[in-house]
Protein backbone atom coordinates (compact mmCIF):
# COMPACT_ATOMS: atom_id res chain seq x y z
CA UNK A 1 0.00 0.00 0.00
CA UNK A 2 1.09 3.51 -0.76
CA UNK A 3 0.76 6.22 1.87
CA UNK A 4 -2.29 8.51 1.93
CA UNK A 5 -0.61 11.37 0.06
CA UNK A 6 0.65 9.16 -2.77
CA UNK A 7 -2.74 7.45 -3.10
CA UNK A 8 -4.47 10.82 -3.34
CA UNK A 9 -2.08 12.12 -6.02
CA UNK A 10 -2.29 8.90 -8.04
CA UNK A 11 -6.09 8.88 -7.82
CA UNK A 12 -6.27 12.52 -8.94
CA UNK A 13 -3.99 11.81 -11.89
CA UNK A 14 -6.03 8.75 -12.92
CA UNK A 15 -9.22 10.84 -12.81
CA UNK A 16 -7.54 13.51 -14.95
CA UNK A 17 -6.59 10.92 -17.57
CA UNK A 18 -10.08 9.41 -17.58
CA UNK A 19 -11.86 12.77 -17.80
CA UNK A 20 -9.64 13.84 -20.71
CA UNK A 21 -10.76 10.84 -22.75
CA UNK A 22 -13.84 11.13 -24.93
CA UNK A 23 -14.50 7.39 -24.93
CA UNK A 24 -16.88 5.57 -22.60
CA UNK A 25 -14.33 2.84 -21.83
CA UNK A 26 -10.81 3.94 -20.91
CA UNK A 27 -7.72 1.85 -20.22
CA UNK A 28 -5.17 3.52 -17.95
CA UNK A 29 -1.69 2.01 -17.84
CA UNK A 30 1.67 2.86 -16.32
CA UNK A 31 2.74 5.00 -19.28
CA UNK A 32 -0.23 7.35 -18.68
CA UNK A 33 1.07 7.97 -15.14
CA UNK A 34 4.77 8.33 -15.98
CA UNK A 35 5.12 12.00 -14.87
CA UNK A 36 3.40 11.49 -11.52
CA UNK A 37 5.51 8.39 -10.91
CA UNK A 38 8.67 10.48 -11.29
CA UNK A 39 7.23 13.20 -9.04
CA UNK A 40 6.37 10.67 -6.32
CA UNK A 41 9.69 8.84 -6.76
CA UNK A 42 8.04 5.57 -7.76
CA UNK A 43 9.93 3.22 -10.05
CA UNK A 44 7.04 0.85 -10.55
CA UNK A 45 3.36 1.22 -9.83
CA UNK A 46 0.83 -1.35 -8.68
CA UNK A 47 -2.76 -0.34 -9.27
CA UNK A 48 -3.81 -2.86 -6.62
CA UNK A 49 -1.98 -0.79 -3.99
CA UNK A 50 -3.93 2.45 -4.47
CA UNK A 51 -6.31 2.77 -1.53
CA UNK A 52 -9.73 4.36 -2.12
CA UNK A 53 -9.51 4.29 -5.92
CA UNK A 54 -12.80 2.46 -6.54
CA UNK A 55 -14.68 4.73 -4.11
CA UNK A 56 -13.32 7.90 -5.72
CA UNK A 57 -14.14 6.67 -9.23
CA UNK A 58 -17.71 5.80 -8.17
CA UNK A 59 -18.09 9.25 -6.62
CA UNK A 60 -17.14 10.82 -9.98
CA UNK A 61 -19.56 8.60 -11.98
CA UNK A 62 -17.02 6.08 -13.24
CA UNK A 63 -16.99 2.33 -12.72
CA UNK A 64 -13.84 0.29 -12.30
CA UNK A 65 -14.34 -2.69 -14.64
CA UNK A 66 -10.94 -4.36 -14.38
CA UNK A 67 -8.00 -3.77 -12.06
CA UNK A 68 -4.62 -5.45 -12.30
CA UNK A 69 -1.01 -4.58 -11.53
CA UNK A 70 -0.46 -3.35 -15.09
CA UNK A 71 -3.64 -1.52 -16.08
CA UNK A 72 -7.08 -0.25 -15.12
CA UNK A 73 -10.19 -0.51 -17.26
CA UNK A 74 -12.68 2.22 -16.36
CA UNK A 75 -16.16 2.86 -17.75
CA UNK A 76 -18.06 6.13 -17.68
CA UNK A 77 -21.56 5.78 -16.19
XYZ file of C-alpha atoms in Angstrom:
77
model
C 0.000 0.000 0.000
C 1.094 3.515 -0.758
C 0.762 6.220 1.869
C -2.285 8.507 1.926
C -0.614 11.374 0.059
C 0.653 9.160 -2.773
C -2.735 7.448 -3.100
C -4.469 10.822 -3.345
C -2.083 12.116 -6.022
C -2.290 8.896 -8.037
C -6.088 8.875 -7.823
C -6.273 12.520 -8.942
C -3.988 11.807 -11.889
C -6.028 8.750 -12.922
C -9.217 10.837 -12.809
C -7.541 13.510 -14.949
C -6.585 10.921 -17.574
C -10.080 9.409 -17.583
C -11.861 12.771 -17.796
C -9.639 13.844 -20.708
C -10.760 10.844 -22.745
C -13.838 11.133 -24.930
C -14.500 7.390 -24.930
C -16.884 5.567 -22.597
C -14.328 2.837 -21.834
C -10.812 3.940 -20.907
C -7.725 1.846 -20.217
C -5.168 3.517 -17.949
C -1.693 2.009 -17.835
C 1.673 2.856 -16.320
C 2.737 4.997 -19.280
C -0.228 7.346 -18.678
C 1.066 7.973 -15.145
C 4.769 8.333 -15.977
C 5.116 11.996 -14.871
C 3.401 11.490 -11.524
C 5.513 8.387 -10.914
C 8.665 10.483 -11.292
C 7.227 13.202 -9.040
C 6.366 10.665 -6.318
C 9.691 8.841 -6.757
C 8.036 5.566 -7.756
C 9.925 3.225 -10.052
C 7.038 0.847 -10.551
C 3.357 1.215 -9.832
C 0.835 -1.355 -8.682
C -2.762 -0.341 -9.271
C -3.812 -2.864 -6.616
C -1.977 -0.793 -3.987
C -3.931 2.451 -4.470
C -6.313 2.766 -1.527
C -9.725 4.365 -2.121
C -9.507 4.292 -5.919
C -12.796 2.460 -6.535
C -14.684 4.730 -4.110
C -13.321 7.899 -5.721
C -14.142 6.669 -9.228
C -17.705 5.798 -8.172
C -18.094 9.254 -6.622
C -17.138 10.819 -9.982
C -19.559 8.601 -11.984
C -17.024 6.077 -13.237
C -16.987 2.335 -12.719
C -13.836 0.285 -12.304
C -14.336 -2.688 -14.638
C -10.939 -4.360 -14.384
C -8.001 -3.771 -12.062
C -4.617 -5.445 -12.301
C -1.014 -4.577 -11.531
C -0.460 -3.348 -15.090
C -3.640 -1.515 -16.080
C -7.080 -0.249 -15.122
C -10.192 -0.510 -17.257
C -12.682 2.225 -16.358
C -16.164 2.862 -17.755
C -18.063 6.130 -17.682
C -21.563 5.777 -16.192
